[in-house]
PDB file of C-alpha atoms in Angstrom:
ATOM      1  CA  MET U   1      12.562  26.453  -0.550  1.00 68.00           C
ATOM      2  CA  LYS U   2      11.926  24.519   3.344  1.00 72.00           C
ATOM      3  CA  ARG U   3      10.249  21.979   1.850  1.00 73.00           C
ATOM      4  CA  TYR U   4      13.291  21.356  -1.667  1.00 77.00           C
ATOM      5  CA  PHE U   5      15.045  20.944   1.595  1.00 80.00           C
ATOM      6  CA  PHE U   6      13.390  18.662   2.892  1.00 80.00           C
ATOM      7  CA  TYR U   7      12.505  16.269   0.717  1.00 81.00           C
ATOM      8  CA  SER U   8      16.267  16.217  -0.977  1.00 84.00           C
ATOM      9  CA  ILE U   9      17.265  14.663   2.268  1.00 85.00           C
ATOM     10  CA  THR U  10      14.800  11.889   1.896  1.00 84.00           C
ATOM     11  CA  LEU U  11      15.407  11.756  -2.115  1.00 86.00           C
ATOM     12  CA  GLY U  12      19.300  11.670  -0.068  1.00 87.00           C
ATOM     13  CA  PHE U  13      18.781   8.316   1.912  1.00 85.00           C
ATOM     14  CA  ALA U  14      16.496   7.281  -1.173  1.00 85.00           C
ATOM     15  CA  TRP U  15      18.883   7.475  -3.486  1.00 86.00           C
ATOM     16  CA  CYS U  16      21.570   5.780  -0.824  1.00 86.00           C
ATOM     17  CA  PHE U  17      18.789   2.728  -0.311  1.00 84.00           C
ATOM     18  CA  VAL U  18      19.014   1.913  -3.814  1.00 85.00           C
ATOM     19  CA  HIS U  19      22.596   2.595  -4.673  1.00 83.00           C
ATOM     20  CA  GLY U  20      23.459   0.249  -1.848  1.00 79.00           C
ATOM     21  CA  VAL U  21      26.523   1.346  -0.130  1.00 80.00           C
ATOM     22  CA  ILE U  22      24.415   4.407   2.336  1.00 80.00           C
ATOM     23  CA  ASN U  23      27.706   6.624   3.500  1.00 85.00           C
ATOM     24  CA  LEU U  24      28.077  10.084   3.903  1.00 86.00           C
ATOM     25  CA  ASN U  25      28.834  10.278  -0.451  1.00 87.00           C
ATOM     26  CA  ASN U  26      26.172   8.398  -1.550  1.00 86.00           C
ATOM     27  CA  PHE U  27      24.101  10.742   0.119  1.00 87.00           C
ATOM     28  CA  LEU U  28      25.032  14.227  -0.479  1.00 88.00           C
ATOM     29  CA  ILE U  29      24.923  13.532  -4.337  1.00 88.00           C
ATOM     30  CA  GLY U  30      21.901  12.433  -3.566  1.00 86.00           C
ATOM     31  CA  MET U  31      20.739  15.433  -1.566  1.00 86.00           C
ATOM     32  CA  LEU U  32      22.456  17.320  -4.966  1.00 87.00           C
ATOM     33  CA  LEU U  33      20.401  16.042  -7.243  1.00 87.00           C
ATOM     34  CA  GLY U  34      16.338  15.805  -5.237  1.00 84.00           C
ATOM     35  CA  PRO U  35      16.624  19.096  -6.484  1.00 85.00           C
ATOM     36  CA  ILE U  36      16.418  17.880  -9.923  1.00 87.00           C
ATOM     37  CA  ILE U  37      13.445  14.979  -9.592  1.00 84.00           C
ATOM     38  CA  ILE U  38      11.671  17.408  -7.229  1.00 82.00           C
ATOM     39  CA  ARG U  39      10.625  20.092 -10.519  1.00 83.00           C
ATOM     40  CA  PRO U  40       8.787  18.528 -12.150  1.00 84.00           C
ATOM     41  CA  PHE U  41       6.392  17.500  -9.724  1.00 81.00           C
ATOM     42  CA  LYS U  42       6.089  20.585  -7.935  1.00 76.00           C
ATOM     43  CA  THR U  43       2.563  20.490  -9.454  1.00 75.00           C
ATOM     44  CA  PHE U  44       1.075  17.696  -7.431  1.00 72.00           C
ATOM     45  CA  TYR U  45       2.116  19.117  -3.942  1.00 67.00           C
ATOM     46  CA  ASN U  46       1.275  22.113  -2.211  1.00 63.00           C
ATOM     47  CA  PHE U  47       4.141  24.109  -1.499  1.00 60.00           C
ATOM     48  CA  ASP U  48       2.092  27.363  -0.322  1.00 58.00           C
ATOM     49  CA  GLU U  49       1.378  25.531   2.555  1.00 62.00           C
ATOM     50  CA  GLN U  50       3.627  26.471   5.619  1.00 62.00           C
ATOM     51  CA  LEU U  51       5.771  23.070   6.708  1.00 62.00           C
ATOM     52  CA  SER U  52       7.849  23.460  10.337  1.00 67.00           C
ATOM     53  CA  TYR U  53      10.660  21.090  10.676  1.00 69.00           C
ATOM     54  CA  THR U  54       9.328  19.650  14.792  1.00 72.00           C
ATOM     55  CA  ASN U  55       5.482  18.733  13.447  1.00 71.00           C
ATOM     56  CA  THR U  56       7.393  16.646  10.857  1.00 71.00           C
ATOM     57  CA  ILE U  57       9.792  14.952  12.583  1.00 76.00           C
ATOM     58  CA  ARG U  58       7.220  14.265  15.770  1.00 76.00           C
ATOM     59  CA  ARG U  59       4.964  12.289  13.803  1.00 77.00           C
ATOM     60  CA  ILE U  60       7.603   9.656  13.145  1.00 80.00           C
ATOM     61  CA  PRO U  61       7.736   7.327  15.117  1.00 82.00           C
ATOM     62  CA  LYS U  62       3.708   7.351  15.044  1.00 81.00           C
ATOM     63  CA  GLN U  63       4.571   6.623  10.873  1.00 80.00           C
ATOM     64  CA  ILE U  64       7.096   3.932  12.296  1.00 84.00           C
ATOM     65  CA  LYS U  65       4.558   2.479  14.518  1.00 83.00           C
ATOM     66  CA  PHE U  66       1.378   2.540  11.681  1.00 81.00           C
ATOM     67  CA  LEU U  67       4.322   1.018   9.169  1.00 80.00           C
ATOM     68  CA  SER U  68       4.339  -2.040  11.608  1.00 84.00           C
ATOM     69  CA  ILE U  69       0.526  -2.627  11.899  1.00 81.00           C
ATOM     70  CA  LEU U  70       0.574  -2.201   8.454  1.00 79.00           C
ATOM     71  CA  LEU U  71       3.187  -5.641   8.372  1.00 80.00           C
ATOM     72  CA  ILE U  72       0.564  -6.812  10.576  1.00 84.00           C
ATOM     73  CA  GLU U  73      -2.079  -6.002   8.664  1.00 81.00           C
ATOM     74  CA  ILE U  74      -0.861  -7.761   5.127  1.00 80.00           C
ATOM     75  CA  ILE U  75      -0.353 -11.193   6.644  1.00 83.00           C
ATOM     76  CA  LYS U  76      -2.988 -11.418   8.151  1.00 83.00           C
ATOM     77  CA  ALA U  77      -4.911 -10.102   4.568  1.00 81.00           C
ATOM     78  CA  SER U  78      -3.057 -12.815   2.252  1.00 82.00           C
ATOM     79  CA  VAL U  79      -3.686 -16.163   4.904  1.00 84.00           C
ATOM     80  CA  PHE U  80      -7.510 -14.548   4.670  1.00 83.00           C
ATOM     81  CA  VAL U  81      -7.382 -14.574   0.537  1.00 82.00           C
ATOM     82  CA  ALA U  82      -5.122 -17.277   0.626  1.00 83.00           C
ATOM     83  CA  LYS U  83      -7.663 -19.213   2.979  1.00 84.00           C
ATOM     84  CA  ILE U  84     -11.236 -17.867   0.478  1.00 83.00           C
ATOM     85  CA  ILE U  85      -9.120 -19.410  -2.838  1.00 83.00           C
ATOM     86  CA  LEU U  86      -8.212 -23.173  -1.384  1.00 84.00           C
ATOM     87  CA  ARG U  87     -11.879 -22.978  -0.489  1.00 82.00           C
ATOM     88  CA  PRO U  88     -13.381 -25.557  -3.114  1.00 81.00           C
ATOM     89  CA  ASN U  89     -16.520 -24.168  -3.072  1.00 79.00           C
ATOM     90  CA  LEU U  90     -15.642 -20.446  -3.949  1.00 74.00           C
ATOM     91  CA  ASP U  91     -18.943 -18.720  -2.361  1.00 75.00           C
ATOM     92  CA  LEU U  92     -18.695 -15.196  -2.503  1.00 77.00           C
ATOM     93  CA  LYS U  93     -20.394 -12.015  -1.865  1.00 78.00           C
ATOM     94  CA  PRO U  94     -18.334  -9.415  -3.786  1.00 81.00           C
ATOM     95  CA  GLY U  95     -19.991  -5.803  -4.160  1.00 81.00           C
ATOM     96  CA  ILE U  96     -18.476  -2.285  -3.991  1.00 82.00           C
ATOM     97  CA  ILE U  97     -19.630   0.161  -0.568  1.00 82.00           C
ATOM     98  CA  ALA U  98     -19.155   3.565   0.039  1.00 83.00           C
ATOM     99  CA  VAL U  99     -16.587   4.132   2.782  1.00 82.00           C
ATOM    100  CA  PRO U 100     -17.116   8.663   4.300  1.00 82.00           C
ATOM    101  CA  ILE U 101     -14.048   9.208   5.841  1.00 81.00           C
ATOM    102  CA  ARG U 102     -12.864  11.711   7.731  1.00 80.00           C
ATOM    103  CA  ALA U 103      -9.182  12.290   7.056  1.00 75.00           C
ATOM    104  CA  LYS U 104      -8.930  15.528   4.886  1.00 77.00           C
ATOM    105  CA  THR U 105      -5.102  16.194   3.633  1.00 78.00           C
ATOM    106  CA  ASP U 106      -4.177  14.888   0.511  1.00 77.00           C
ATOM    107  CA  ALA U 107      -1.441  12.331   2.307  1.00 77.00           C
ATOM    108  CA  GLY U 108      -3.990  10.679   4.593  1.00 80.00           C
ATOM    109  CA  ILE U 109      -6.215   9.884   1.966  1.00 83.00           C
ATOM    110  CA  THR U 110      -3.613   8.041   0.220  1.00 82.00           C
ATOM    111  CA  ALA U 111      -2.592   7.118   3.743  1.00 82.00           C
ATOM    112  CA  ILE U 112      -5.830   5.126   3.944  1.00 83.00           C
ATOM    113  CA  ALA U 113      -6.427   4.284   0.741  1.00 84.00           C
ATOM    114  CA  ASN U 114      -2.729   2.620   0.687  1.00 82.00           C
ATOM    115  CA  THR U 115      -4.159   0.282   3.769  1.00 83.00           C
ATOM    116  CA  ILE U 116      -7.641  -0.694   2.637  1.00 84.00           C
ATOM    117  CA  THR U 117      -6.385  -2.361  -0.131  1.00 83.00           C
ATOM    118  CA  LEU U 118      -3.412  -3.822   1.575  1.00 79.00           C
ATOM    119  CA  THR U 119      -5.994  -4.897   4.852  1.00 78.00           C
ATOM    120  CA  PRO U 120      -8.083  -8.502   4.570  1.00 76.00           C
ATOM    121  CA  GLY U 121     -10.411  -8.307   1.233  1.00 78.00           C
ATOM    122  CA  THR U 122     -10.857  -4.993   0.408  1.00 83.00           C
ATOM    123  CA  LEU U 123      -9.260  -2.905  -2.729  1.00 84.00           C
ATOM    124  CA  THR U 124     -10.051   1.011  -2.658  1.00 85.00           C
ATOM    125  CA  ILE U 125     -10.588   1.571  -6.448  1.00 84.00           C
ATOM    126  CA  ASP U 126     -12.039   5.389  -6.567  1.00 83.00           C
ATOM    127  CA  VAL U 127     -11.864   8.386  -3.777  1.00 83.00           C
ATOM    128  CA  SER U 128     -15.172  11.224  -4.655  1.00 81.00           C
ATOM    129  CA  ASP U 129     -15.039  14.694  -5.790  1.00 80.00           C
ATOM    130  CA  ASP U 130     -14.775  15.764  -2.915  1.00 79.00           C
ATOM    131  CA  LYS U 131     -12.478  13.862  -1.426  1.00 79.00           C
ATOM    132  CA  SER U 132     -15.163  13.370   1.439  1.00 81.00           C
ATOM    133  CA  THR U 133     -15.901   8.754   0.482  1.00 83.00           C
ATOM    134  CA  LEU U 134     -13.293   6.677  -0.222  1.00 83.00           C
ATOM    135  CA  TYR U 135     -15.693   3.665  -3.317  1.00 85.00           C
ATOM    136  CA  VAL U 136     -14.016   0.671  -1.832  1.00 84.00           C
ATOM    137  CA  HIS U 137     -14.948  -3.626  -3.699  1.00 84.00           C
ATOM    138  CA  ALA U 138     -14.537  -6.464  -1.042  1.00 83.00           C
ATOM    139  CA  ILE U 139     -14.253  -9.563  -1.667  1.00 80.00           C
ATOM    140  CA  ASP U 140     -17.058 -11.291   1.525  1.00 78.00           C
ATOM    141  CA  LEU U 141     -19.860  -8.178   1.355  1.00 77.00           C
ATOM    142  CA  SER U 142     -22.078 -10.535   3.524  1.00 75.00           C
ATOM    143  CA  ASP U 143     -22.203  -7.727   5.912  1.00 76.00           C
ATOM    144  CA  PRO U 144     -21.545  -4.469   4.618  1.00 75.00           C
ATOM    145  CA  LYS U 145     -22.212  -2.235   7.914  1.00 78.00           C
ATOM    146  CA  ALA U 146     -19.072  -4.400   9.232  1.00 78.00           C
ATOM    147  CA  VAL U 147     -17.080  -3.833   6.182  1.00 77.00           C
ATOM    148  CA  SER U 148     -17.727   0.548   6.635  1.00 77.00           C
ATOM    149  CA  GLU U 149     -17.114   0.423  10.335  1.00 79.00           C
ATOM    150  CA  SER U 150     -13.838  -1.955  11.308  1.00 78.00           C
ATOM    151  CA  ILE U 151     -12.301   0.698   8.306  1.00 78.00           C
ATOM    152  CA  ARG U 152     -13.369   3.509  10.524  1.00 77.00           C
ATOM    153  CA  ASP U 153     -12.504   2.568  13.881  1.00 76.00           C
ATOM    154  CA  ASP U 154      -9.120   0.058  13.669  1.00 73.00           C
ATOM    155  CA  LEU U 155      -7.023   1.742  10.436  1.00 74.00           C
ATOM    156  CA  GLU U 156      -9.091   5.630   9.612  1.00 76.00           C
ATOM    157  CA  GLU U 157      -7.515   6.385  14.172  1.00 77.00           C
ATOM    158  CA  TYR U 158      -3.720   5.362  12.833  1.00 76.00           C
ATOM    159  CA  VAL U 159      -3.864   7.321  10.138  1.00 76.00           C
ATOM    160  CA  LEU U 160      -4.930   9.957  11.170  1.00 77.00           C
ATOM    161  CA  GLU U 161      -2.972  10.051  14.373  1.00 74.00           C
ATOM    162  CA  ALA U 162      -0.259   9.769  11.597  1.00 73.00           C
ATOM    163  CA  PHE U 163       0.021  11.564   8.699  1.00 71.00           C
ATOM    164  CA  GLU U 164      -3.433  14.589   9.862  1.00 65.00           C
TER     165      GLU U 164
ATOM    166  CA  MET F   1      27.703 -17.120   7.556  1.00 54.00           C
ATOM    167  CA  GLY F   2      25.636 -18.986  10.535  1.00 66.00           C
ATOM    168  CA  SER F   3      23.276 -22.157   9.172  1.00 83.00           C
ATOM    169  CA  ILE F   4      20.558 -20.791  10.887  1.00 86.00           C
ATOM    170  CA  LEU F   5      20.649 -17.718   8.812  1.00 85.00           C
ATOM    171  CA  ASP F   6      20.529 -19.921   5.374  1.00 87.00           C
ATOM    172  CA  ILE F   7      17.182 -22.146   7.253  1.00 90.00           C
ATOM    173  CA  LEU F   8      15.613 -19.156   8.445  1.00 89.00           C
ATOM    174  CA  SER F   9      16.531 -17.563   4.334  1.00 90.00           C
ATOM    175  CA  ASN F  10      14.964 -21.515   3.197  1.00 91.00           C
ATOM    176  CA  ILE F  11      11.757 -20.476   4.701  1.00 92.00           C
ATOM    177  CA  PHE F  12      11.248 -17.297   4.384  1.00 91.00           C
ATOM    178  CA  LEU F  13      11.868 -18.579   0.623  1.00 92.00           C
ATOM    179  CA  MET F  14       9.490 -21.589   0.721  1.00 92.00           C
ATOM    180  CA  ILE F  15       6.260 -19.473   2.370  1.00 90.00           C
ATOM    181  CA  GLY F  16       7.714 -16.353  -0.156  1.00 90.00           C
ATOM    182  CA  ILE F  17       7.423 -18.960  -3.686  1.00 92.00           C
ATOM    183  CA  PHE F  18       4.528 -20.728  -2.227  1.00 90.00           C
ATOM    184  CA  PHE F  19       2.037 -16.958  -1.722  1.00 89.00           C
ATOM    185  CA  VAL F  20       3.410 -16.687  -5.147  1.00 89.00           C
ATOM    186  CA  PHE F  21       1.737 -19.904  -6.797  1.00 90.00           C
ATOM    187  CA  LEU F  22      -1.376 -18.999  -4.180  1.00 88.00           C
ATOM    188  CA  GLY F  23      -1.400 -15.767  -5.939  1.00 86.00           C
ATOM    189  CA  MET F  24      -1.674 -17.126  -9.379  1.00 88.00           C
ATOM    190  CA  LEU F  25      -4.231 -19.821  -8.129  1.00 87.00           C
ATOM    191  CA  GLY F  26      -6.315 -17.067  -6.897  1.00 85.00           C
ATOM    192  CA  LEU F  27      -5.537 -15.187 -10.798  1.00 87.00           C
ATOM    193  CA  LEU F  28      -7.694 -18.249 -12.504  1.00 87.00           C
ATOM    194  CA  ARG F  29     -10.485 -19.381 -10.353  1.00 84.00           C
ATOM    195  CA  LEU F  30     -12.434 -16.152  -8.833  1.00 81.00           C
ATOM    196  CA  PRO F  31     -14.265 -14.799 -10.916  1.00 81.00           C
ATOM    197  CA  ASP F  32     -14.069 -11.133 -11.677  1.00 82.00           C
ATOM    198  CA  ILE F  33     -10.562  -8.582 -12.632  1.00 84.00           C
ATOM    199  CA  PHE F  34     -12.043  -6.808  -9.098  1.00 83.00           C
ATOM    200  CA  ASN F  35     -11.982 -10.087  -7.091  1.00 83.00           C
ATOM    201  CA  ARG F  36      -8.213 -11.316  -9.380  1.00 85.00           C
ATOM    202  CA  LEU F  37      -7.192  -8.118  -7.640  1.00 85.00           C
ATOM    203  CA  HIS F  38      -6.853  -8.380  -4.605  1.00 83.00           C
ATOM    204  CA  ALA F  39      -5.531 -11.998  -4.918  1.00 83.00           C
ATOM    205  CA  THR F  40      -2.033  -9.906  -6.792  1.00 84.00           C
ATOM    206  CA  THR F  41      -2.046  -7.423  -5.111  1.00 84.00           C
ATOM    207  CA  LYS F  42      -2.215  -8.323  -0.902  1.00 82.00           C
ATOM    208  CA  ILE F  43      -0.569 -12.549  -1.623  1.00 84.00           C
ATOM    209  CA  GLY F  44       1.705 -11.055  -4.613  1.00 82.00           C
ATOM    210  CA  THR F  45       3.291  -7.662  -1.948  1.00 83.00           C
ATOM    211  CA  ILE F  46       2.749 -10.893   1.088  1.00 85.00           C
ATOM    212  CA  GLY F  47       4.694 -13.479  -1.688  1.00 87.00           C
ATOM    213  CA  ALA F  48       6.921 -10.886  -3.400  1.00 87.00           C
ATOM    214  CA  PHE F  49       8.217 -10.067   0.322  1.00 86.00           C
ATOM    215  CA  GLY F  50       9.311 -13.051   2.065  1.00 88.00           C
ATOM    216  CA  VAL F  51      11.783 -14.275  -0.799  1.00 90.00           C
ATOM    217  CA  MET F  52      13.427 -10.279  -0.015  1.00 90.00           C
ATOM    218  CA  ILE F  53      13.132 -10.869   2.961  1.00 89.00           C
ATOM    219  CA  ALA F  54      14.631 -14.427   1.982  1.00 91.00           C
ATOM    220  CA  ILE F  55      17.428 -12.700   0.372  1.00 90.00           C
ATOM    221  CA  VAL F  56      18.429 -10.022   3.370  1.00 89.00           C
ATOM    222  CA  LEU F  57      18.650 -13.405   5.178  1.00 88.00           C
ATOM    223  CA  LYS F  58      21.177 -15.413   2.795  1.00 87.00           C
ATOM    224  CA  VAL F  59      23.112 -12.048   1.768  1.00 87.00           C
ATOM    225  CA  GLY F  60      23.531  -9.948   4.617  1.00 81.00           C
ATOM    226  CA  PHE F  61      23.902  -6.126   4.638  1.00 80.00           C
ATOM    227  CA  THR F  62      25.346  -5.497   2.275  1.00 84.00           C
ATOM    228  CA  PRO F  63      24.934  -4.251  -1.120  1.00 84.00           C
ATOM    229  CA  MET F  64      22.184  -6.250  -2.406  1.00 86.00           C
ATOM    230  CA  GLY F  65      20.728  -6.698   0.837  1.00 86.00           C
ATOM    231  CA  ILE F  66      19.589  -3.058   1.322  1.00 87.00           C
ATOM    232  CA  LYS F  67      18.391  -3.101  -3.164  1.00 88.00           C
ATOM    233  CA  ALA F  68      16.386  -6.180  -1.081  1.00 88.00           C
ATOM    234  CA  ILE F  69      14.972  -3.275   0.990  1.00 86.00           C
ATOM    235  CA  THR F  70      14.605  -1.088  -1.098  1.00 87.00           C
ATOM    236  CA  VAL F  71      12.348  -2.746  -3.617  1.00 88.00           C
ATOM    237  CA  GLY F  72      10.357  -4.503  -0.676  1.00 86.00           C
ATOM    238  CA  LEU F  73       9.832  -0.729   0.334  1.00 84.00           C
ATOM    239  CA  PHE F  74       8.384  -0.032  -3.405  1.00 86.00           C
ATOM    240  CA  LEU F  75       6.108  -2.817  -3.546  1.00 85.00           C
ATOM    241  CA  LEU F  76       4.185  -2.482  -0.750  1.00 81.00           C
ATOM    242  CA  LEU F  77       3.713   1.534  -1.604  1.00 81.00           C
ATOM    243  CA  THR F  78       2.579   0.993  -5.253  1.00 86.00           C
ATOM    244  CA  ALA F  79       0.586  -2.530  -5.213  1.00 85.00           C
ATOM    245  CA  PRO F  80      -2.014  -0.670  -4.080  1.00 84.00           C
ATOM    246  CA  VAL F  81      -1.749   2.190  -6.187  1.00 86.00           C
ATOM    247  CA  ALA F  82      -1.343   0.035  -9.758  1.00 88.00           C
ATOM    248  CA  ALA F  83      -4.283  -1.778  -8.013  1.00 86.00           C
ATOM    249  CA  HIS F  84      -6.265   1.266  -7.896  1.00 86.00           C
ATOM    250  CA  MET F  85      -6.005   2.431 -11.426  1.00 88.00           C
ATOM    251  CA  ILE F  86      -6.764  -0.943 -12.624  1.00 88.00           C
ATOM    252  CA  ALA F  87      -9.813  -1.444 -10.946  1.00 86.00           C
ATOM    253  CA  ARG F  88     -10.879   2.123 -11.487  1.00 85.00           C
ATOM    254  CA  ALA F  89      -9.824   2.313 -15.517  1.00 87.00           C
ATOM    255  CA  ALA F  90     -12.075  -1.346 -15.411  1.00 86.00           C
ATOM    256  CA  HIS F  91     -14.654   0.085 -14.137  1.00 83.00           C
ATOM    257  CA  ARG F  92     -15.140   3.464 -16.154  1.00 83.00           C
ATOM    258  CA  HIS F  93     -15.031   0.929 -19.322  1.00 84.00           C
ATOM    259  CA  GLY F  94     -17.224  -0.362 -18.241  1.00 77.00           C
ATOM    260  CA  VAL F  95     -16.697  -3.873 -17.113  1.00 75.00           C
ATOM    261  CA  GLY F  96     -19.343  -5.497 -15.231  1.00 71.00           C
ATOM    262  CA  LEU F  97     -19.021  -7.779 -11.222  1.00 73.00           C
ATOM    263  CA  CYS F  98     -19.543 -11.264 -12.507  1.00 72.00           C
ATOM    264  CA  LYS F  99     -23.259 -12.392 -11.161  1.00 70.00           C
ATOM    265  CA  GLU F 100     -22.484 -13.010  -7.310  1.00 68.00           C
ATOM    266  CA  SER F 101     -22.354  -9.602  -6.328  1.00 68.00           C
ATOM    267  CA  ILE F 102     -24.687  -7.792  -4.075  1.00 70.00           C
ATOM    268  CA  ILE F 103     -24.217  -3.972  -4.508  1.00 71.00           C
ATOM    269  CA  ASP F 104     -22.793  -1.503  -6.600  1.00 71.00           C
ATOM    270  CA  GLU F 105     -22.583   2.353  -4.974  1.00 70.00           C
ATOM    271  CA  TYR F 106     -19.380   2.970  -7.804  1.00 70.00           C
ATOM    272  CA  GLY F 107     -21.967   3.042 -10.874  1.00 68.00           C
ATOM    273  CA  LYS F 108     -23.646   5.345 -10.453  1.00 68.00           C
ATOM    274  CA  THR F 109     -21.386   8.141  -9.395  1.00 67.00           C
ATOM    275  CA  TYR F 110     -19.497   9.142 -12.068  1.00 66.00           C
ATOM    276  CA  LYS F 111     -22.837   8.064 -15.493  1.00 58.00           C
TER     277      LYS F 111
END
């Protein structure tokens, strides 16, 4: 029940944004329509797990910080790939490596997979069945150790803070 | 509407379109499907994002501007998921990596 309420609030805001006019009326319509949208997708979420409001709200500032870091990383990534594309002689060393991750929850794994895709030169292809390893395609793999270390040390710290 | 905002908006529009152009160039130049996904997801996202920022600067926080922000955020969330599904499906259907590739640790996990 708590989860229905919380997701409904989120969907209410989403409805406001999609509609383009943010006011109380639109928010309430979105919130009332929320449960109809949530019901068919219930199996994807872990509804048995207890959800506490304080914990969820406490993490919001960290998630905003994470989003701002993500934006900066995306700009860097685009410039990085743009430079490769504009090189007259494409001298690539691509490859797929396995990167062990520490995140345990589904939200954390999704967040880190998306972050890897949006950061310089790396693209998540799949997650292993036991959810402990990500398979990452890197466009420039002249130093595989450095790639997996930069994922573990730089990105994963923020993801763990924001979503675990 | 201030003219400074208009100029800024035009600059962002140029940046966005330039990045979209680079993305398409990458699609043509890079060797295999995985490298091409690098070009389309990252550069496509930032290109579309630049165009959306240009729209917001031009029209302000009107319904159209707010919709532009929403579209930008949705792109940010969905582009990586689409790239993951395309790459996974391609790899499992036997689309190989290009000749220059040096390592493939994914190939042996599902056979």
